[in-house]
Short mmCIF file of N, CA and C and ligand atoms in Angstrom, two decimals:
data_model
loop_
_atom_site.label_atom_id
_atom_site.label_comp_id
_atom_site.label_asym_id
_atom_site.label_seq_id
_atom_site.Cartn_x
_atom_site.Cartn_y
_atom_site.Cartn_z
N MET A 222 65.30 -52.27 54.68
CA MET A 222 64.76 -51.17 53.88
C MET A 222 63.30 -51.45 53.54
N THR A 223 62.46 -50.48 53.77
CA THR A 223 61.04 -50.69 53.45
C THR A 223 60.75 -50.18 52.04
N THR A 224 59.78 -50.78 51.43
CA THR A 224 59.37 -50.34 50.10
C THR A 224 58.15 -49.44 50.25
N LYS A 225 58.21 -48.28 49.60
CA LYS A 225 57.06 -47.37 49.66
C LYS A 225 55.87 -48.02 48.96
N LYS A 226 54.73 -48.02 49.66
CA LYS A 226 53.54 -48.61 49.04
C LYS A 226 53.06 -47.71 47.91
N VAL A 227 52.83 -48.27 46.77
CA VAL A 227 52.41 -47.47 45.62
C VAL A 227 50.91 -47.64 45.42
N ASN A 228 50.21 -46.54 45.40
CA ASN A 228 48.79 -46.58 45.06
C ASN A 228 48.68 -46.42 43.55
N LEU A 229 48.46 -47.53 42.88
CA LEU A 229 48.51 -47.50 41.42
C LEU A 229 47.34 -46.74 40.79
N SER A 230 46.35 -46.37 41.61
CA SER A 230 45.28 -45.53 41.05
C SER A 230 45.81 -44.13 40.75
N ASP A 231 46.97 -43.77 41.33
CA ASP A 231 47.61 -42.49 41.02
C ASP A 231 48.59 -42.67 39.87
N TYR A 232 48.18 -43.25 38.77
CA TYR A 232 49.07 -43.53 37.66
C TYR A 232 49.34 -42.26 36.86
N ASP A 233 50.40 -42.32 36.09
CA ASP A 233 50.74 -41.20 35.21
C ASP A 233 49.88 -41.33 33.94
N PRO A 234 48.92 -40.40 33.74
CA PRO A 234 47.99 -40.54 32.61
C PRO A 234 48.70 -40.64 31.25
N SER A 235 49.87 -39.97 31.13
CA SER A 235 50.55 -39.99 29.83
C SER A 235 51.18 -41.35 29.52
N SER A 236 51.24 -42.23 30.51
CA SER A 236 51.84 -43.55 30.29
C SER A 236 50.81 -44.56 29.77
N VAL A 237 49.55 -44.12 29.70
CA VAL A 237 48.49 -45.05 29.33
C VAL A 237 48.17 -44.89 27.83
N PRO A 238 48.18 -45.98 27.08
CA PRO A 238 47.95 -45.87 25.64
C PRO A 238 46.49 -45.56 25.29
N ASN A 239 46.32 -45.02 24.10
CA ASN A 239 44.97 -44.77 23.58
C ASN A 239 44.29 -46.12 23.30
N GLY A 240 43.03 -46.23 23.72
CA GLY A 240 42.35 -47.53 23.64
C GLY A 240 41.44 -47.70 22.44
N LYS A 241 41.44 -46.72 21.54
CA LYS A 241 40.50 -46.73 20.40
C LYS A 241 40.49 -48.05 19.62
N PRO A 242 41.66 -48.65 19.34
CA PRO A 242 41.61 -49.86 18.49
C PRO A 242 41.14 -51.12 19.21
N PHE A 243 40.92 -51.05 20.51
CA PHE A 243 40.77 -52.28 21.29
C PHE A 243 39.34 -52.58 21.73
N THR A 244 39.08 -53.89 21.85
CA THR A 244 37.86 -54.36 22.50
C THR A 244 38.28 -54.96 23.84
N ILE A 245 37.77 -54.40 24.91
CA ILE A 245 38.17 -54.86 26.26
C ILE A 245 36.91 -55.21 27.05
N GLY A 246 36.75 -56.49 27.35
CA GLY A 246 35.58 -56.95 28.09
C GLY A 246 35.79 -56.81 29.59
N ILE A 247 34.67 -56.73 30.30
CA ILE A 247 34.72 -56.70 31.77
C ILE A 247 33.78 -57.79 32.29
N VAL A 248 34.29 -58.67 33.14
CA VAL A 248 33.46 -59.67 33.79
C VAL A 248 33.41 -59.32 35.27
N VAL A 249 32.21 -59.24 35.83
CA VAL A 249 32.08 -58.76 37.20
C VAL A 249 31.20 -59.70 38.03
N ALA A 250 31.70 -60.03 39.21
CA ALA A 250 30.98 -60.95 40.09
C ALA A 250 29.92 -60.20 40.91
N GLU A 251 28.80 -60.91 41.17
CA GLU A 251 27.66 -60.28 41.86
C GLU A 251 27.79 -60.33 43.39
N TRP A 252 28.69 -61.12 43.92
CA TRP A 252 28.89 -61.12 45.38
C TRP A 252 29.49 -59.79 45.80
N ASN A 253 29.10 -59.28 46.97
CA ASN A 253 29.56 -57.98 47.47
C ASN A 253 29.37 -56.90 46.40
N PRO A 254 28.10 -56.72 45.95
CA PRO A 254 27.85 -55.86 44.79
C PRO A 254 28.23 -54.40 44.97
N ASP A 255 28.14 -53.88 46.20
CA ASP A 255 28.53 -52.46 46.38
C ASP A 255 29.99 -52.27 45.99
N ILE A 256 30.79 -53.27 46.33
CA ILE A 256 32.22 -53.20 46.03
C ILE A 256 32.47 -53.44 44.54
N THR A 257 31.91 -54.53 44.02
CA THR A 257 32.24 -54.89 42.63
C THR A 257 31.64 -53.88 41.63
N ASN A 258 30.47 -53.32 41.97
CA ASN A 258 29.91 -52.31 41.05
C ASN A 258 30.73 -51.03 41.05
N ALA A 259 31.29 -50.66 42.21
CA ALA A 259 32.17 -49.47 42.26
C ALA A 259 33.43 -49.72 41.42
N MET A 260 33.93 -50.93 41.47
CA MET A 260 35.12 -51.26 40.65
C MET A 260 34.76 -51.29 39.17
N LEU A 261 33.57 -51.83 38.88
CA LEU A 261 33.11 -51.85 37.48
C LEU A 261 33.02 -50.43 36.93
N GLU A 262 32.41 -49.54 37.72
CA GLU A 262 32.28 -48.14 37.27
C GLU A 262 33.66 -47.52 37.02
N GLY A 263 34.60 -47.78 37.93
CA GLY A 263 35.95 -47.24 37.78
C GLY A 263 36.62 -47.76 36.52
N ALA A 264 36.49 -49.06 36.29
CA ALA A 264 37.12 -49.66 35.11
C ALA A 264 36.47 -49.14 33.82
N TYR A 265 35.15 -49.13 33.81
CA TYR A 265 34.41 -48.73 32.61
C TYR A 265 34.74 -47.28 32.23
N GLN A 266 34.69 -46.39 33.23
CA GLN A 266 34.94 -44.97 32.97
C GLN A 266 36.38 -44.74 32.49
N THR A 267 37.31 -45.50 33.06
CA THR A 267 38.72 -45.34 32.65
C THR A 267 38.90 -45.77 31.20
N LEU A 268 38.25 -46.86 30.79
CA LEU A 268 38.35 -47.29 29.39
C LEU A 268 37.76 -46.21 28.47
N LEU A 269 36.62 -45.63 28.88
CA LEU A 269 36.04 -44.53 28.07
C LEU A 269 37.00 -43.34 28.02
N ASP A 270 37.61 -43.02 29.17
CA ASP A 270 38.54 -41.87 29.23
C ASP A 270 39.70 -42.04 28.25
N TYR A 271 40.07 -43.30 27.97
CA TYR A 271 41.19 -43.56 27.05
C TYR A 271 40.69 -44.00 25.67
N SER A 272 39.45 -43.56 25.38
CA SER A 272 38.90 -43.64 24.01
C SER A 272 38.51 -45.03 23.53
N VAL A 273 38.33 -45.98 24.43
CA VAL A 273 37.74 -47.25 23.99
C VAL A 273 36.27 -46.96 23.67
N GLU A 274 35.79 -47.45 22.53
CA GLU A 274 34.40 -47.22 22.12
C GLU A 274 33.47 -47.95 23.09
N GLU A 275 32.35 -47.31 23.42
CA GLU A 275 31.38 -47.93 24.34
C GLU A 275 30.95 -49.31 23.81
N SER A 276 30.78 -49.40 22.51
CA SER A 276 30.35 -50.68 21.91
C SER A 276 31.45 -51.74 21.96
N ASN A 277 32.65 -51.33 22.31
CA ASN A 277 33.78 -52.27 22.42
C ASN A 277 34.13 -52.58 23.88
N ILE A 278 33.14 -52.32 24.76
CA ILE A 278 33.35 -52.68 26.18
C ILE A 278 32.18 -53.58 26.62
N PRO A 279 32.16 -54.84 26.19
CA PRO A 279 31.09 -55.73 26.65
C PRO A 279 31.24 -56.02 28.14
N VAL A 280 30.11 -56.06 28.85
CA VAL A 280 30.12 -56.32 30.30
C VAL A 280 29.28 -57.57 30.58
N MET A 281 29.84 -58.49 31.33
CA MET A 281 29.12 -59.71 31.72
C MET A 281 29.11 -59.82 33.24
N HIS A 282 27.92 -60.09 33.80
CA HIS A 282 27.81 -60.34 35.24
C HIS A 282 27.80 -61.84 35.48
N VAL A 283 28.57 -62.29 36.45
CA VAL A 283 28.57 -63.71 36.81
C VAL A 283 28.21 -63.80 38.31
N PRO A 284 27.65 -64.96 38.71
CA PRO A 284 27.14 -65.05 40.09
C PRO A 284 28.20 -64.79 41.17
N GLY A 285 29.37 -65.40 41.05
CA GLY A 285 30.41 -65.21 42.07
C GLY A 285 31.78 -65.21 41.44
N SER A 286 32.78 -64.93 42.26
CA SER A 286 34.15 -64.83 41.75
C SER A 286 34.63 -66.14 41.13
N TYR A 287 34.14 -67.24 41.66
CA TYR A 287 34.57 -68.54 41.11
C TYR A 287 34.23 -68.65 39.62
N GLU A 288 33.17 -67.96 39.19
CA GLU A 288 32.73 -68.02 37.79
C GLU A 288 33.48 -67.04 36.88
N LEU A 289 34.40 -66.27 37.44
CA LEU A 289 35.12 -65.27 36.62
C LEU A 289 35.90 -65.93 35.48
N THR A 290 36.48 -67.08 35.76
CA THR A 290 37.32 -67.72 34.74
C THR A 290 36.48 -68.15 33.53
N THR A 291 35.35 -68.81 33.82
CA THR A 291 34.49 -69.25 32.70
C THR A 291 33.95 -68.04 31.94
N GLY A 292 33.53 -67.02 32.72
CA GLY A 292 33.01 -65.81 32.08
C GLY A 292 34.06 -65.16 31.19
N ALA A 293 35.29 -65.12 31.67
CA ALA A 293 36.37 -64.50 30.89
C ALA A 293 36.62 -65.28 29.60
N GLN A 294 36.54 -66.60 29.69
CA GLN A 294 36.75 -67.41 28.48
C GLN A 294 35.64 -67.14 27.45
N MET A 295 34.39 -67.08 27.94
CA MET A 295 33.27 -66.77 27.04
C MET A 295 33.49 -65.41 26.37
N MET A 296 33.96 -64.46 27.17
CA MET A 296 34.18 -63.11 26.66
C MET A 296 35.27 -63.10 25.57
N LEU A 297 36.37 -63.78 25.83
CA LEU A 297 37.48 -63.79 24.86
C LEU A 297 37.07 -64.48 23.57
N ARG A 298 36.37 -65.60 23.71
CA ARG A 298 36.01 -66.36 22.51
C ARG A 298 34.78 -65.79 21.81
N GLY A 299 33.74 -65.50 22.60
CA GLY A 299 32.47 -65.05 22.01
C GLY A 299 32.52 -63.63 21.48
N ARG A 300 33.25 -62.76 22.17
CA ARG A 300 33.29 -61.34 21.78
C ARG A 300 34.63 -60.94 21.19
N ARG A 301 35.51 -61.91 21.03
CA ARG A 301 36.82 -61.63 20.43
C ARG A 301 37.52 -60.44 21.07
N CYS A 302 37.56 -60.43 22.40
CA CYS A 302 38.18 -59.30 23.11
C CYS A 302 39.70 -59.36 23.00
N ASP A 303 40.31 -58.17 23.03
CA ASP A 303 41.77 -58.09 23.08
C ASP A 303 42.28 -58.33 24.49
N ALA A 304 41.44 -58.04 25.46
CA ALA A 304 41.78 -58.29 26.86
C ALA A 304 40.47 -58.38 27.64
N VAL A 305 40.55 -58.96 28.83
CA VAL A 305 39.35 -59.00 29.67
C VAL A 305 39.75 -58.69 31.10
N ILE A 306 38.95 -57.83 31.74
CA ILE A 306 39.19 -57.44 33.14
C ILE A 306 38.21 -58.22 34.02
N CYS A 307 38.74 -58.92 35.01
CA CYS A 307 37.89 -59.75 35.87
C CYS A 307 37.79 -59.12 37.26
N ILE A 308 36.56 -58.77 37.65
CA ILE A 308 36.34 -58.02 38.89
C ILE A 308 35.55 -58.87 39.88
N GLY A 309 36.08 -58.99 41.09
CA GLY A 309 35.37 -59.71 42.14
C GLY A 309 35.87 -59.27 43.50
N CYS A 310 35.19 -59.76 44.53
CA CYS A 310 35.58 -59.42 45.91
C CYS A 310 35.30 -60.62 46.80
N VAL A 311 36.34 -61.16 47.39
CA VAL A 311 36.19 -62.28 48.32
C VAL A 311 36.68 -61.81 49.68
N ILE A 312 35.82 -61.93 50.69
CA ILE A 312 36.16 -61.44 52.02
C ILE A 312 36.40 -62.63 52.95
N GLN A 313 37.50 -62.57 53.62
CA GLN A 313 37.90 -63.66 54.52
C GLN A 313 36.81 -63.93 55.55
N GLY A 314 36.39 -65.17 55.65
CA GLY A 314 35.36 -65.51 56.64
C GLY A 314 35.82 -66.64 57.52
N GLU A 315 34.88 -67.32 58.08
CA GLU A 315 35.20 -68.41 59.00
C GLU A 315 35.55 -69.70 58.24
N THR A 316 35.10 -69.82 57.00
CA THR A 316 35.29 -71.07 56.26
C THR A 316 36.55 -71.02 55.41
N ARG A 317 36.92 -72.17 54.91
CA ARG A 317 38.10 -72.24 54.03
C ARG A 317 37.75 -71.90 52.58
N HIS A 318 36.47 -71.52 52.36
CA HIS A 318 36.08 -71.16 51.00
C HIS A 318 36.92 -70.04 50.45
N PHE A 319 37.30 -69.12 51.33
CA PHE A 319 38.13 -67.99 50.92
C PHE A 319 39.36 -68.49 50.16
N ASP A 320 40.08 -69.41 50.78
CA ASP A 320 41.32 -69.91 50.15
C ASP A 320 41.03 -70.65 48.85
N PHE A 321 39.98 -71.48 48.88
CA PHE A 321 39.66 -72.25 47.67
C PHE A 321 39.30 -71.32 46.51
N ILE A 322 38.43 -70.34 46.79
CA ILE A 322 37.98 -69.45 45.71
C ILE A 322 39.15 -68.61 45.19
N CYS A 323 39.92 -68.01 46.11
CA CYS A 323 41.01 -67.13 45.67
C CYS A 323 42.03 -67.91 44.83
N GLU A 324 42.38 -69.10 45.29
CA GLU A 324 43.38 -69.89 44.57
C GLU A 324 42.84 -70.35 43.22
N ALA A 325 41.58 -70.77 43.21
CA ALA A 325 40.98 -71.24 41.95
C ALA A 325 40.95 -70.11 40.92
N VAL A 326 40.57 -68.91 41.36
CA VAL A 326 40.48 -67.79 40.41
C VAL A 326 41.87 -67.39 39.94
N ALA A 327 42.82 -67.29 40.85
CA ALA A 327 44.18 -66.90 40.46
C ALA A 327 44.75 -67.90 39.45
N ASN A 328 44.62 -69.17 39.75
CA ASN A 328 45.13 -70.18 38.80
C ASN A 328 44.33 -70.20 37.51
N GLY A 329 43.01 -70.09 37.65
CA GLY A 329 42.14 -70.15 36.45
C GLY A 329 42.45 -69.02 35.48
N LEU A 330 42.58 -67.80 36.01
CA LEU A 330 42.82 -66.66 35.12
C LEU A 330 44.22 -66.71 34.50
N THR A 331 45.19 -67.17 35.28
CA THR A 331 46.55 -67.30 34.74
C THR A 331 46.57 -68.33 33.60
N ASN A 332 45.97 -69.48 33.84
CA ASN A 332 45.95 -70.53 32.82
C ASN A 332 45.20 -70.08 31.57
N LEU A 333 44.09 -69.38 31.78
CA LEU A 333 43.30 -68.89 30.64
C LEU A 333 44.12 -67.93 29.79
N SER A 334 44.81 -67.01 30.47
CA SER A 334 45.60 -66.01 29.77
C SER A 334 46.67 -66.68 28.90
N ILE A 335 47.31 -67.70 29.45
CA ILE A 335 48.35 -68.41 28.69
C ILE A 335 47.73 -69.18 27.52
N LYS A 336 46.61 -69.86 27.81
CA LYS A 336 45.98 -70.68 26.76
C LYS A 336 45.46 -69.83 25.60
N GLU A 337 44.81 -68.72 25.94
CA GLU A 337 44.20 -67.88 24.89
C GLU A 337 45.18 -66.84 24.34
N GLU A 338 46.35 -66.72 24.98
CA GLU A 338 47.36 -65.73 24.56
C GLU A 338 46.79 -64.31 24.55
N LYS A 339 46.06 -64.00 25.60
CA LYS A 339 45.44 -62.66 25.74
C LYS A 339 45.59 -62.21 27.19
N PRO A 340 45.72 -60.89 27.42
CA PRO A 340 45.77 -60.41 28.80
C PRO A 340 44.45 -60.68 29.52
N VAL A 341 44.54 -61.31 30.67
CA VAL A 341 43.37 -61.53 31.53
C VAL A 341 43.72 -60.86 32.86
N ILE A 342 43.00 -59.81 33.19
CA ILE A 342 43.41 -58.95 34.30
C ILE A 342 42.73 -59.37 35.60
N PHE A 343 43.55 -59.55 36.61
CA PHE A 343 43.12 -60.06 37.92
C PHE A 343 42.74 -58.88 38.82
N SER A 344 41.48 -58.46 38.77
CA SER A 344 41.01 -57.38 39.65
C SER A 344 40.12 -57.99 40.72
N LEU A 345 40.69 -58.91 41.46
CA LEU A 345 39.96 -59.62 42.52
C LEU A 345 40.47 -59.11 43.87
N LEU A 346 39.58 -58.48 44.63
CA LEU A 346 39.94 -58.08 45.98
C LEU A 346 39.85 -59.30 46.89
N THR A 347 40.88 -59.54 47.65
CA THR A 347 40.88 -60.66 48.61
C THR A 347 41.24 -60.05 49.95
N THR A 348 40.24 -59.65 50.71
CA THR A 348 40.51 -58.84 51.91
C THR A 348 40.09 -59.57 53.20
N ASN A 349 40.62 -59.06 54.30
CA ASN A 349 40.27 -59.63 55.62
C ASN A 349 38.89 -59.18 56.07
N ASN A 350 38.46 -58.00 55.62
CA ASN A 350 37.16 -57.49 56.07
C ASN A 350 36.59 -56.51 55.05
N MET A 351 35.33 -56.10 55.31
CA MET A 351 34.63 -55.21 54.38
C MET A 351 35.31 -53.84 54.27
N GLN A 352 35.84 -53.32 55.38
CA GLN A 352 36.46 -51.99 55.34
C GLN A 352 37.65 -51.96 54.36
N GLN A 353 38.44 -53.04 54.37
CA GLN A 353 39.57 -53.08 53.43
C GLN A 353 39.08 -53.09 51.99
N ALA A 354 37.95 -53.74 51.76
CA ALA A 354 37.38 -53.77 50.40
C ALA A 354 36.88 -52.38 50.00
N ILE A 355 36.22 -51.70 50.95
CA ILE A 355 35.73 -50.33 50.69
C ILE A 355 36.92 -49.41 50.35
N ASP A 356 37.99 -49.57 51.12
CA ASP A 356 39.19 -48.72 50.91
C ASP A 356 39.81 -48.90 49.52
N ARG A 357 39.56 -50.05 48.90
CA ARG A 357 40.19 -50.37 47.60
C ARG A 357 39.23 -50.30 46.41
N SER A 358 38.02 -49.83 46.69
CA SER A 358 37.03 -49.75 45.60
C SER A 358 36.50 -48.33 45.47
N GLY A 359 37.40 -47.37 45.70
CA GLY A 359 37.04 -45.96 45.61
C GLY A 359 37.34 -45.23 46.92
N GLY A 360 38.02 -45.87 47.85
CA GLY A 360 38.37 -45.26 49.14
C GLY A 360 39.82 -44.84 49.19
N LYS A 361 40.40 -44.92 50.40
CA LYS A 361 41.74 -44.34 50.59
C LYS A 361 42.86 -45.08 49.87
N HIS A 362 42.59 -46.30 49.44
CA HIS A 362 43.62 -47.01 48.65
C HIS A 362 43.27 -47.05 47.17
N GLY A 363 42.46 -46.11 46.73
CA GLY A 363 42.14 -46.02 45.30
C GLY A 363 41.03 -46.95 44.89
N ASN A 364 40.98 -47.21 43.60
CA ASN A 364 39.94 -48.09 43.04
C ASN A 364 40.65 -49.11 42.15
N LYS A 365 40.63 -50.35 42.58
CA LYS A 365 41.36 -51.39 41.85
C LYS A 365 40.73 -51.68 40.48
N GLY A 366 39.51 -51.22 40.26
CA GLY A 366 38.89 -51.33 38.93
C GLY A 366 39.60 -50.41 37.95
N ILE A 367 39.93 -49.20 38.41
CA ILE A 367 40.68 -48.25 37.57
C ILE A 367 42.03 -48.86 37.20
N GLU A 368 42.69 -49.42 38.20
CA GLU A 368 44.01 -50.02 37.95
C GLU A 368 43.91 -51.19 36.98
N GLY A 369 42.83 -51.95 37.07
CA GLY A 369 42.62 -53.06 36.14
C GLY A 369 42.50 -52.56 34.71
N ALA A 370 41.78 -51.45 34.53
CA ALA A 370 41.60 -50.89 33.18
C ALA A 370 42.93 -50.38 32.63
N VAL A 371 43.70 -49.70 33.47
CA VAL A 371 45.02 -49.19 33.04
C VAL A 371 45.92 -50.37 32.65
N THR A 372 45.89 -51.42 33.45
CA THR A 372 46.71 -52.61 33.16
C THR A 372 46.29 -53.23 31.83
N ALA A 373 44.99 -53.33 31.61
CA ALA A 373 44.50 -53.92 30.35
C ALA A 373 44.98 -53.11 29.15
N LEU A 374 44.88 -51.78 29.24
CA LEU A 374 45.31 -50.93 28.12
C LEU A 374 46.80 -51.08 27.85
N LYS A 375 47.60 -51.12 28.92
CA LYS A 375 49.04 -51.26 28.73
C LYS A 375 49.39 -52.62 28.11
N MET A 376 48.68 -53.65 28.52
CA MET A 376 48.97 -54.99 27.98
C MET A 376 48.49 -55.13 26.54
N CYS A 377 47.41 -54.42 26.18
CA CYS A 377 46.96 -54.42 24.78
C CYS A 377 48.03 -53.76 23.90
N ARG A 378 48.60 -52.66 24.40
CA ARG A 378 49.68 -52.01 23.65
C ARG A 378 50.87 -52.96 23.51
N ASN A 379 51.23 -53.64 24.59
CA ASN A 379 52.34 -54.58 24.53
C ASN A 379 52.08 -55.67 23.50
N ALA A 380 50.85 -56.14 23.44
CA ALA A 380 50.52 -57.22 22.50
C ALA A 380 50.75 -56.76 21.06
N VAL A 381 50.41 -55.49 20.79
CA VAL A 381 50.61 -54.94 19.44
C VAL A 381 52.11 -54.75 19.17
N GLU A 382 52.80 -54.12 20.12
CA GLU A 382 54.21 -53.78 19.89
C GLU A 382 55.10 -55.02 19.77
N PHE A 383 54.80 -56.03 20.57
CA PHE A 383 55.69 -57.20 20.59
C PHE A 383 55.28 -58.25 19.57
N ALA A 384 54.17 -58.01 18.87
CA ALA A 384 53.78 -58.93 17.80
C ALA A 384 54.43 -58.53 16.49
N LYS A 385 55.06 -57.34 16.48
CA LYS A 385 55.66 -56.83 15.25
C LYS A 385 56.76 -57.75 14.74
N1 RBF B 23 31.88 -65.32 45.74
C1 RBF B 23 32.48 -64.12 45.81
O1 RBF B 23 32.66 -63.47 44.77
N2 RBF B 23 32.91 -63.61 47.01
C2 RBF B 23 32.78 -64.29 48.19
O2 RBF B 23 33.18 -63.77 49.23
C3 RBF B 23 32.17 -65.58 48.13
N3 RBF B 23 32.05 -66.32 49.27
C4 RBF B 23 31.50 -67.56 49.20
C5 RBF B 23 31.39 -68.34 50.36
C6 RBF B 23 30.83 -69.61 50.30
C7 RBF B 23 30.74 -70.41 51.56
C8 RBF B 23 30.36 -70.12 49.04
C9 RBF B 23 29.75 -71.49 48.93
C10 RBF B 23 30.46 -69.35 47.90
C11 RBF B 23 31.01 -68.06 47.95
N4 RBF B 23 31.10 -67.27 46.80
C12 RBF B 23 31.71 -66.07 46.86
C13 RBF B 23 30.47 -67.69 45.53
C14 RBF B 23 31.43 -68.46 44.61
O3 RBF B 23 32.33 -67.55 43.99
C15 RBF B 23 30.62 -69.18 43.50
O4 RBF B 23 29.77 -68.27 42.87
C16 RBF B 23 29.80 -70.34 44.05
O5 RBF B 23 30.59 -71.20 44.84
C17 RBF B 23 29.17 -71.15 42.89
O6 RBF B 23 30.15 -71.73 42.05
#
């Protein structure tokens, strides 16, 4: 049995909580800027659409995806964010850097989230080529920045509801 692929950019708007009470940071890597800036725009606009105050959406640029973990920690501690969305794009090349960077970021963000007890959203594209990245940053497979923002809002709501 095959599983239908779900394009999460087609989310049900009524399932997304109002973001007014929350501060949600965005950390974005400068590598592959056409891709990461498109994801940043998608994430930022989605947070605004769900009433997060502009002043409660701090944005930090970091040189590459490897720096997302440190940037996210600075954001959580320095700006007291309720959640942080980490945006990057790593494209498979000839070197093993792809594997090292992807694994380091995945582990780094998971560990940070557990340590800080805050949602840390993994919006890192790890693709075989540039076309796949284009398709996922506003193309035929949606915009993973939008999905990151929706995930952050849902996890902020969970943090409030389950802390009761
Ligand atoms: N950063 C990215 O965000 N995406 C990449 O595709 C990417 N490829 C890299 C390839 C090599 C060979 C190196 C050395 C770095 C690459 N980086 C990439 C940058 C990396 O995330 C980080 O900024 C630097 O390694 C400095 O810590």
